[in-house]
CSV table of C-alpha atoms in Angstrom, one decimal:
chain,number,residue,atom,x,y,z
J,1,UNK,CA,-2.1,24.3,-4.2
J,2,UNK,CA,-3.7,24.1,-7.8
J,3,UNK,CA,-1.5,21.2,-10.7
J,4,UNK,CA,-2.3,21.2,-13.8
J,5,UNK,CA,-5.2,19.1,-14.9
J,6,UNK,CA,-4.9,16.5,-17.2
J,7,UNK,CA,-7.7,16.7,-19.5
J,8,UNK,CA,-9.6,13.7,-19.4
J,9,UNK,CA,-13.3,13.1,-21.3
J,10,UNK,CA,-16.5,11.7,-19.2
J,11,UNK,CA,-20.1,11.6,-21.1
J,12,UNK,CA,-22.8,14.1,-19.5
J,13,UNK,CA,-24.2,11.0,-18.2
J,14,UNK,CA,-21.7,8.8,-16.6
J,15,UNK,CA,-20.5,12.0,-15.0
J,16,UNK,CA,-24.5,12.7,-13.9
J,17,UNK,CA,-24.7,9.1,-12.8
J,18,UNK,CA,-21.2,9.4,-10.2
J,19,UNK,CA,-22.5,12.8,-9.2
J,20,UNK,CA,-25.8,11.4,-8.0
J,21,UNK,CA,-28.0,13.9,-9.8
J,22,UNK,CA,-29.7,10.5,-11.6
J,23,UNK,CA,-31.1,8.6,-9.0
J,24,UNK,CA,-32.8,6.1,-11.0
J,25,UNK,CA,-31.8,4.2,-13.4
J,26,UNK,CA,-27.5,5.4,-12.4
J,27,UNK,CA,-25.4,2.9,-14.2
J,28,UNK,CA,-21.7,2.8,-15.1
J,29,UNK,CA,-20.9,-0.2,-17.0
J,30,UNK,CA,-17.4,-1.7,-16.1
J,31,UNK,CA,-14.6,-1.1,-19.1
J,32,UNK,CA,-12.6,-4.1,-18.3
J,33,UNK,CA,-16.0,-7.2,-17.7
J,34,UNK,CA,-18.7,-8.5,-19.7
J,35,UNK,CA,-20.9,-7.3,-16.7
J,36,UNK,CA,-22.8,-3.8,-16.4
J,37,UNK,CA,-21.9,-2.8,-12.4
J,38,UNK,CA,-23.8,-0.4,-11.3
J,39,UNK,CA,-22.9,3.3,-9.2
J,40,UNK,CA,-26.1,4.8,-7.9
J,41,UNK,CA,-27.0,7.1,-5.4
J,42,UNK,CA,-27.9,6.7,-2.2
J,43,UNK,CA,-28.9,8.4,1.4
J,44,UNK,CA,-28.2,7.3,4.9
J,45,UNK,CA,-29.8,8.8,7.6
J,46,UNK,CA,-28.5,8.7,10.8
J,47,UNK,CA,-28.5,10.8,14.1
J,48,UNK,CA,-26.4,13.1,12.8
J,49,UNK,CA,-28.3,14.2,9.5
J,50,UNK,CA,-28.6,12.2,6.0
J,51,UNK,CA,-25.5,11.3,4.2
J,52,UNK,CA,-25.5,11.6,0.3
J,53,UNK,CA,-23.4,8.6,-1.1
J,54,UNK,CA,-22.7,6.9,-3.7
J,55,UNK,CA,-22.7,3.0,-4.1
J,56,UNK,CA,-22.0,-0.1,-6.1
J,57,UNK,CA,-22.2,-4.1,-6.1
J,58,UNK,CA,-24.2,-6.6,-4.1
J,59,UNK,CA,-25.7,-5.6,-1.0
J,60,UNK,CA,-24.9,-9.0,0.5
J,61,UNK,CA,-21.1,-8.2,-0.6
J,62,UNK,CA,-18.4,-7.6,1.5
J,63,UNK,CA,-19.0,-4.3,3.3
J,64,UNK,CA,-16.1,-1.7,2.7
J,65,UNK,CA,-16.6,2.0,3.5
J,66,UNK,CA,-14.4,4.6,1.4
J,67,UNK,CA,-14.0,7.9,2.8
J,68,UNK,CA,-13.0,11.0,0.5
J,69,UNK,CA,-10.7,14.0,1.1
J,70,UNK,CA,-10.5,17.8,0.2
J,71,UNK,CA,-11.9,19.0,-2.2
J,72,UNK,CA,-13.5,15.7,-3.1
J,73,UNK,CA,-16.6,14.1,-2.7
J,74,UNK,CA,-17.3,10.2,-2.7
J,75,UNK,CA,-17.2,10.7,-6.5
J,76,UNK,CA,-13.4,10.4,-6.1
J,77,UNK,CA,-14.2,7.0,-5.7
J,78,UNK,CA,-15.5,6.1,-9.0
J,79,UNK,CA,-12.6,3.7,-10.1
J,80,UNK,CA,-12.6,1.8,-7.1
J,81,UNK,CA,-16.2,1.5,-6.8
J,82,UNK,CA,-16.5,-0.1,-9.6
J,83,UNK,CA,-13.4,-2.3,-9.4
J,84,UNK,CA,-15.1,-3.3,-5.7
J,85,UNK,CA,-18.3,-4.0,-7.2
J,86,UNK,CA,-16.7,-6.5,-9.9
J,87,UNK,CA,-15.1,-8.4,-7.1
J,88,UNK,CA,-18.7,-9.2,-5.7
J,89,UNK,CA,-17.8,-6.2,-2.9
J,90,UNK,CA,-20.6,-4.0,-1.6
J,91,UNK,CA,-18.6,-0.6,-1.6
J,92,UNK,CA,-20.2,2.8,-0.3
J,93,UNK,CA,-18.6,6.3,-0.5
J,94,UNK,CA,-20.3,9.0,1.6
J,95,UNK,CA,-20.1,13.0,1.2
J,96,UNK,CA,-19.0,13.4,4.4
J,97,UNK,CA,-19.3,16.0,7.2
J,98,UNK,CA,-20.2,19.4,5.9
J,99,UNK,CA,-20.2,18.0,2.3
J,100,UNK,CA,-23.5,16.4,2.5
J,101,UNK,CA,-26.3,19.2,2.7
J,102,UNK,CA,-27.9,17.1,5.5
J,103,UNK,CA,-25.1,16.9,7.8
J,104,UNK,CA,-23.5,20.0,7.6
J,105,UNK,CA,-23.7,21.9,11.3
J,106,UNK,CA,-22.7,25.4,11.8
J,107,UNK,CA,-20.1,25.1,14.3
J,108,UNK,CA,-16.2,24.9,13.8
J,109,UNK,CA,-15.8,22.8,17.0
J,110,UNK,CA,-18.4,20.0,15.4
J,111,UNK,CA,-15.5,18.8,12.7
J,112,UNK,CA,-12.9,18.0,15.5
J,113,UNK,CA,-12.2,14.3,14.3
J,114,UNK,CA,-14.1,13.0,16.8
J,115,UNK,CA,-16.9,13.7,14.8
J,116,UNK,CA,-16.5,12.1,11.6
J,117,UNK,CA,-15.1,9.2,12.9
J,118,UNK,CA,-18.7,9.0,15.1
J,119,UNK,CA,-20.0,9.4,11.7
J,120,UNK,CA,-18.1,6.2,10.1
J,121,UNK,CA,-19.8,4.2,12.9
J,122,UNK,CA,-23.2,5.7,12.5
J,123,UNK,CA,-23.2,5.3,8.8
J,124,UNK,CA,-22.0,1.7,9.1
J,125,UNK,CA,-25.0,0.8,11.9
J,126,UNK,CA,-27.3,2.6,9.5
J,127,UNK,CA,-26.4,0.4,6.1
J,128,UNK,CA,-26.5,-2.5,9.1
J,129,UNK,CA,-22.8,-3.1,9.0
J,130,UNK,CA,-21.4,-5.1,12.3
J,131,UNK,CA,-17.6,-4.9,10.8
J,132,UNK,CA,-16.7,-3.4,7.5
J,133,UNK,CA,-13.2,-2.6,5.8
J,134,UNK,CA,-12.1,1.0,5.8
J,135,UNK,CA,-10.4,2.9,3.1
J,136,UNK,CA,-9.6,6.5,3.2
J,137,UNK,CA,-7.7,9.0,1.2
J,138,UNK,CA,-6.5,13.0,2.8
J,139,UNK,CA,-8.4,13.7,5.2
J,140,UNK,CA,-10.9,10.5,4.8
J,141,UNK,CA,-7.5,8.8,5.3
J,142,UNK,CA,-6.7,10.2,8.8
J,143,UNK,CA,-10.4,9.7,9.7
J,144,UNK,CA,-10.0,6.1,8.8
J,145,UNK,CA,-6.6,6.0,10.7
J,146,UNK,CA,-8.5,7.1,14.1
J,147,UNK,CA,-11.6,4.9,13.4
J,148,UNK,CA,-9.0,1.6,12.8
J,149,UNK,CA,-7.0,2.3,15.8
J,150,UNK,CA,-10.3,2.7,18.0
J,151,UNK,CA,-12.6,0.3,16.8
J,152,UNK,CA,-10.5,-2.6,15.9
J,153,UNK,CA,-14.2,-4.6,16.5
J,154,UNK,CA,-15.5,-3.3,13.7
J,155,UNK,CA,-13.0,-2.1,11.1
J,156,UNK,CA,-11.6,-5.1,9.5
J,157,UNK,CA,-9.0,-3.7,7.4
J,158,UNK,CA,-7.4,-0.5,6.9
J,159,UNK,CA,-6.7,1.1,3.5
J,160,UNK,CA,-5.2,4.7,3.9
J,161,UNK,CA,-4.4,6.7,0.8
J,162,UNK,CA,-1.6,9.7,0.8
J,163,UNK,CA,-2.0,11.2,4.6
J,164,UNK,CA,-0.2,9.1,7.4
J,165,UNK,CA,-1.2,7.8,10.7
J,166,UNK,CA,-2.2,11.4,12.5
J,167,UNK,CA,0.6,10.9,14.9
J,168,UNK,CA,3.3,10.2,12.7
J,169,UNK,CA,2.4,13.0,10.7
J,170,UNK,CA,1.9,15.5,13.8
J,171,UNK,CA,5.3,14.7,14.4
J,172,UNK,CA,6.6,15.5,11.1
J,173,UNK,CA,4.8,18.8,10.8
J,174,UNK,CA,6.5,19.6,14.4
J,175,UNK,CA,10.0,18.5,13.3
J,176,UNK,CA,10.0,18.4,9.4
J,177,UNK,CA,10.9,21.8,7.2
J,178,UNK,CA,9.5,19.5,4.4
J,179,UNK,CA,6.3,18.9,5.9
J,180,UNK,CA,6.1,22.5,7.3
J,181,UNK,CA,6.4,24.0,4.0
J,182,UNK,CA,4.0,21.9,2.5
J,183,UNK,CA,1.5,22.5,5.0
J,184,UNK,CA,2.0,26.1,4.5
J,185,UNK,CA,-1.5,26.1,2.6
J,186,UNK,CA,-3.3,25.2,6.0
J,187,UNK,CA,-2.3,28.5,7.4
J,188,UNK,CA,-4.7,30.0,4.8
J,189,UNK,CA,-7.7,27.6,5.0
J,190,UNK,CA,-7.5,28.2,8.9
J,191,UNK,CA,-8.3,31.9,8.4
J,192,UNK,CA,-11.7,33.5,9.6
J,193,UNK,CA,-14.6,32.8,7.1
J,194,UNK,CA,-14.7,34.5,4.3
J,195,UNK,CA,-11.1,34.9,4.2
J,196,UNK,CA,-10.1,32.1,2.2
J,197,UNK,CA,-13.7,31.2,0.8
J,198,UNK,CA,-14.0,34.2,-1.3
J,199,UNK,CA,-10.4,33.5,-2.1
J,200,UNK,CA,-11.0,29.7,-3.3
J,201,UNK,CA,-14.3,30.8,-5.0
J,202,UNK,CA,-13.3,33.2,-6.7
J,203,UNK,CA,-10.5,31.0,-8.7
J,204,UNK,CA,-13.1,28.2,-9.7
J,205,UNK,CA,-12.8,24.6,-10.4
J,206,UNK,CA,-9.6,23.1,-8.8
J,207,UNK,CA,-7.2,22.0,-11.3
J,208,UNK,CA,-6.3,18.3,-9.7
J,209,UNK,CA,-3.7,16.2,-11.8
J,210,UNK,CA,-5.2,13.1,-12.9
J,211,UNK,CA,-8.5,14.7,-12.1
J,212,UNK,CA,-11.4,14.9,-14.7
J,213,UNK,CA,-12.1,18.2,-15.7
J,214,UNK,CA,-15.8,17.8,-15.4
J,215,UNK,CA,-15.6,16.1,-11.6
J,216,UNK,CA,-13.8,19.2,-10.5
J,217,UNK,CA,-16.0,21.2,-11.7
J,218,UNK,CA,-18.6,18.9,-9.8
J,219,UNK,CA,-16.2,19.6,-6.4
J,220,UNK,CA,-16.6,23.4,-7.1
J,221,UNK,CA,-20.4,22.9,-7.7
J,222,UNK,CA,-21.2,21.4,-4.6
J,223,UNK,CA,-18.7,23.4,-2.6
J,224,UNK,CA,-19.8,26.3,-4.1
J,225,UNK,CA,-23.7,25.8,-2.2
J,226,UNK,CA,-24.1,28.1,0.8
J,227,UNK,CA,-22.1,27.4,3.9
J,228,UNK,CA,-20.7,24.1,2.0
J,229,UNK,CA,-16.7,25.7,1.5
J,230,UNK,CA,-16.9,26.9,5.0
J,231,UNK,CA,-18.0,23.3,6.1
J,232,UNK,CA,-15.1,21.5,4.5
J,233,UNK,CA,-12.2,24.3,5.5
J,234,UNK,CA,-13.6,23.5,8.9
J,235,UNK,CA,-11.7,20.2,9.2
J,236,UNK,CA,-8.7,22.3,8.8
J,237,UNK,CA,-9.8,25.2,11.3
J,238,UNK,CA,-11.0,22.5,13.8
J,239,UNK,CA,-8.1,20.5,13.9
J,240,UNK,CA,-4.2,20.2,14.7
J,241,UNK,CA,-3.8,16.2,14.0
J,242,UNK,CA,-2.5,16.2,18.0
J,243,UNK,CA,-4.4,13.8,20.6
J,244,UNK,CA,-4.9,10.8,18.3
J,245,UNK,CA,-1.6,8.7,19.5
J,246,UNK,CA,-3.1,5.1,18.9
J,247,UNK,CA,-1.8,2.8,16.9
J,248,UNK,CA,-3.2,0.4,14.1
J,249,UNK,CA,-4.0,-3.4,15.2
J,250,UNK,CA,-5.8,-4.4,11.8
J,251,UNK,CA,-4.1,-5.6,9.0
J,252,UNK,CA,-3.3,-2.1,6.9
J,253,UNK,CA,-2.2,-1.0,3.7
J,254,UNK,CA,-0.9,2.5,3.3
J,255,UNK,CA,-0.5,3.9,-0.4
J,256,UNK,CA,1.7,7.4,-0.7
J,257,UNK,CA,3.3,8.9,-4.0
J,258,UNK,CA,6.9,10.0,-4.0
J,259,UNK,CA,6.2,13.6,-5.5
J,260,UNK,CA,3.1,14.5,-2.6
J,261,UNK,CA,3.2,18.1,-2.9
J,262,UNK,CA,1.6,18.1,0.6
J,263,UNK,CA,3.1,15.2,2.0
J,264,UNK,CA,7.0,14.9,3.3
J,265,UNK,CA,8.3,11.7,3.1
J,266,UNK,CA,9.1,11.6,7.1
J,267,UNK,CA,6.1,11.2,8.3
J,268,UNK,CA,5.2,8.5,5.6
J,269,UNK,CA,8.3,6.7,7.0
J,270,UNK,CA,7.2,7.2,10.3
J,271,UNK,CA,3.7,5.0,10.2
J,272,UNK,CA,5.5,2.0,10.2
J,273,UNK,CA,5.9,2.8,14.1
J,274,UNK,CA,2.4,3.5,14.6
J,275,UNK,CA,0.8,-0.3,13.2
J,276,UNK,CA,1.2,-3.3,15.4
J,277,UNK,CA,-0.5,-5.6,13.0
J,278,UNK,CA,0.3,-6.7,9.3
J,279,UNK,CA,1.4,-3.5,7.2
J,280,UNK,CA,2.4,-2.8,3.7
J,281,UNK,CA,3.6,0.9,2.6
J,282,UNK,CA,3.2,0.9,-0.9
J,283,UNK,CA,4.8,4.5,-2.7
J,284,UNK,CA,3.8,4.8,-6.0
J,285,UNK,CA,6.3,6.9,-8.8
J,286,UNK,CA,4.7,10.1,-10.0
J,287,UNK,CA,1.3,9.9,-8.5
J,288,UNK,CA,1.2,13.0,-6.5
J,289,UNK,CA,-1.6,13.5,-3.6
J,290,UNK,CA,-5.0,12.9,-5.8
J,291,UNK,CA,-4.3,9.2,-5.7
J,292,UNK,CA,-7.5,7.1,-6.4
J,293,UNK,CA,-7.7,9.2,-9.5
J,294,UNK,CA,-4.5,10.5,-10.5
J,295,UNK,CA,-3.5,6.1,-10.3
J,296,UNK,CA,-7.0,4.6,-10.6
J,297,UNK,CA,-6.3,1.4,-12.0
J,298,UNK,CA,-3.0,1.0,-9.5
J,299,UNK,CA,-4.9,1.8,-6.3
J,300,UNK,CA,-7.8,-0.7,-7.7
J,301,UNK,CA,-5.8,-3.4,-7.8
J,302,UNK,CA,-3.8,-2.8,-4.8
J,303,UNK,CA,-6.8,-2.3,-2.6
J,304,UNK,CA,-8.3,-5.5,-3.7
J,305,UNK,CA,-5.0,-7.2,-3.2
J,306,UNK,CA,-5.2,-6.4,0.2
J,307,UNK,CA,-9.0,-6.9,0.8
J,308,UNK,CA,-7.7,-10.6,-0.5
J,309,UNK,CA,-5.7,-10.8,2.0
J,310,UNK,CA,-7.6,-10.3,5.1
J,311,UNK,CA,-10.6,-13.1,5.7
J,312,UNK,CA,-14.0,-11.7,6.1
């Protein structure tokens, strides 16, 4: 599953400041405005345990909640973040389930999507969100499919980032050799624990195209604390992507790359069927699966095209 990295240079600090290991005094000035914007750490306790996240712009801005994939953390965010926080958006990227150290149960059966998409609402109520728009990329992007298609009262907008709609790509893994080949990897994350643990520890820091060398080793960092890698391959041992057949009412924008090594084409196809209410399908050339960082700039300005688009 491991492309080669492109080698890409981040200052000890900037790299501290995404990673939240500054907690005061975390800025990232903004390469492209006059103004310093700002990504500091934050927590957000809720019933289910304390999120670690990662923030930036005006906490009277816009609300939109940006949801990461694996191996990532909120971190993956950075570009967007900042591009958000420009725009006058408040913008919030949590370490989700079993990434946070504070919300990170034992159980497979406790990351069945049910879960984390509890978990979108509950970190919402606890930054005192009544509707927020939703951007999500792997498997923050089919979390933020389920959470859009169930709780059209308080997702505004829908940004999903390489993964289709869960039923659409259910269907494609059913149906698709394409899809079924490239979701051959699953079949080894979905072994017993250790199996594939000491397998992906033992490699080290994933080599993610587009990715910077330093936030992957980050990734491996934080994956590598106890029970952390087991936490995160639990998504994959806790769930099929069958059950969630609901489509989309808010207005939705779906980015996917033509050379997804882990996505088929079918099943991007496919989520046009699964939308009722405005929908774009933007597929970007040559930006594999590790969009927001692979295409930064791209999925910036595409996100806040739509966020333009849909009234607050």
């Amino acid at each position: 599953m491991s492309i080669a990295a492109r080698k890409v240079m981040v200052s000890r600090r900037r790299f501290a400041v995404l990673a939240g290991v500054v907690l005061a005094s975390a800025g990232v000035a903004a390469a492209d405005g006059p103004a310093a914007f700002e990504v500091t750490a934050v927590r957000i306790p809720t019933a289910a345990g304390v999120f670690d996240a990662v923030a930036a712009g005006p906490v009277d801005g816009r609300e939109v909640l940006l949801l990461h994939g694996f191996p990532e953390l909120g971190i993956e965010w950075e570009h967007q973040l900042l591009a958000l926080a420009a725009a006058g958006y408040r913008a919030v990227a949590p370490d989700q389930r079993g990434y946070s150290a504070g919300v990170r149960p034992g159980r497979v059966e406790e990351y069945q999507l049910d879960y984390p998409v509890a978990d979108v609402l509950a970190i919402a109520d606890a930054l005192g969100w009544k509707r927020f728009d939703l951007v999500g990329h792997d498997w923050g992007a089919v979390v933020a499919w389920i959470a859009a298609a169930e709780h059209p009262e308080r997702v505004r907008s829908l940004t999903a980032v390489s993964v289709p709609h869960p039923a659409a790509f259910a269907a494609a893994l059913r149906t698709d050799p394409a899809q079924q080949g490239a979701s051959k990897y699953m079949d080894f994350f979905r072994q017993p624990a250790p199996i594939p643990e000491n397998k992906i520890l033992a490699d080290g820091p994933p080599e993610l195209a587009g990715v910077p060398a330093a936030r992957s080793a980050e990734y491996y960092r934080r994956l590598a604390e106890p029970g952390a890698l087991t936490a995160a391959l639990n998504w994959y041992r806790a769930n099929d992507f069958h059950g969630y057949e609901r489509p989309v009412a808010v207005p939705t924008l779906f980015l996917a790359a033509t050379d997804d090594p882990m996505v088929a084409m079918s099943g991007i196809q496919a989520t046009a069927a699964w939308v009722t209410g405005p929908y774009r399908l933007d597929v970007l050339a040559g930006a594999g699966h590790t969009i927001p960082e692979r295409a930064a700039a791209e999925t910036s300005a595409r996100l806040l095209d739509h966020l333009s688009s849909v009234p607050r």
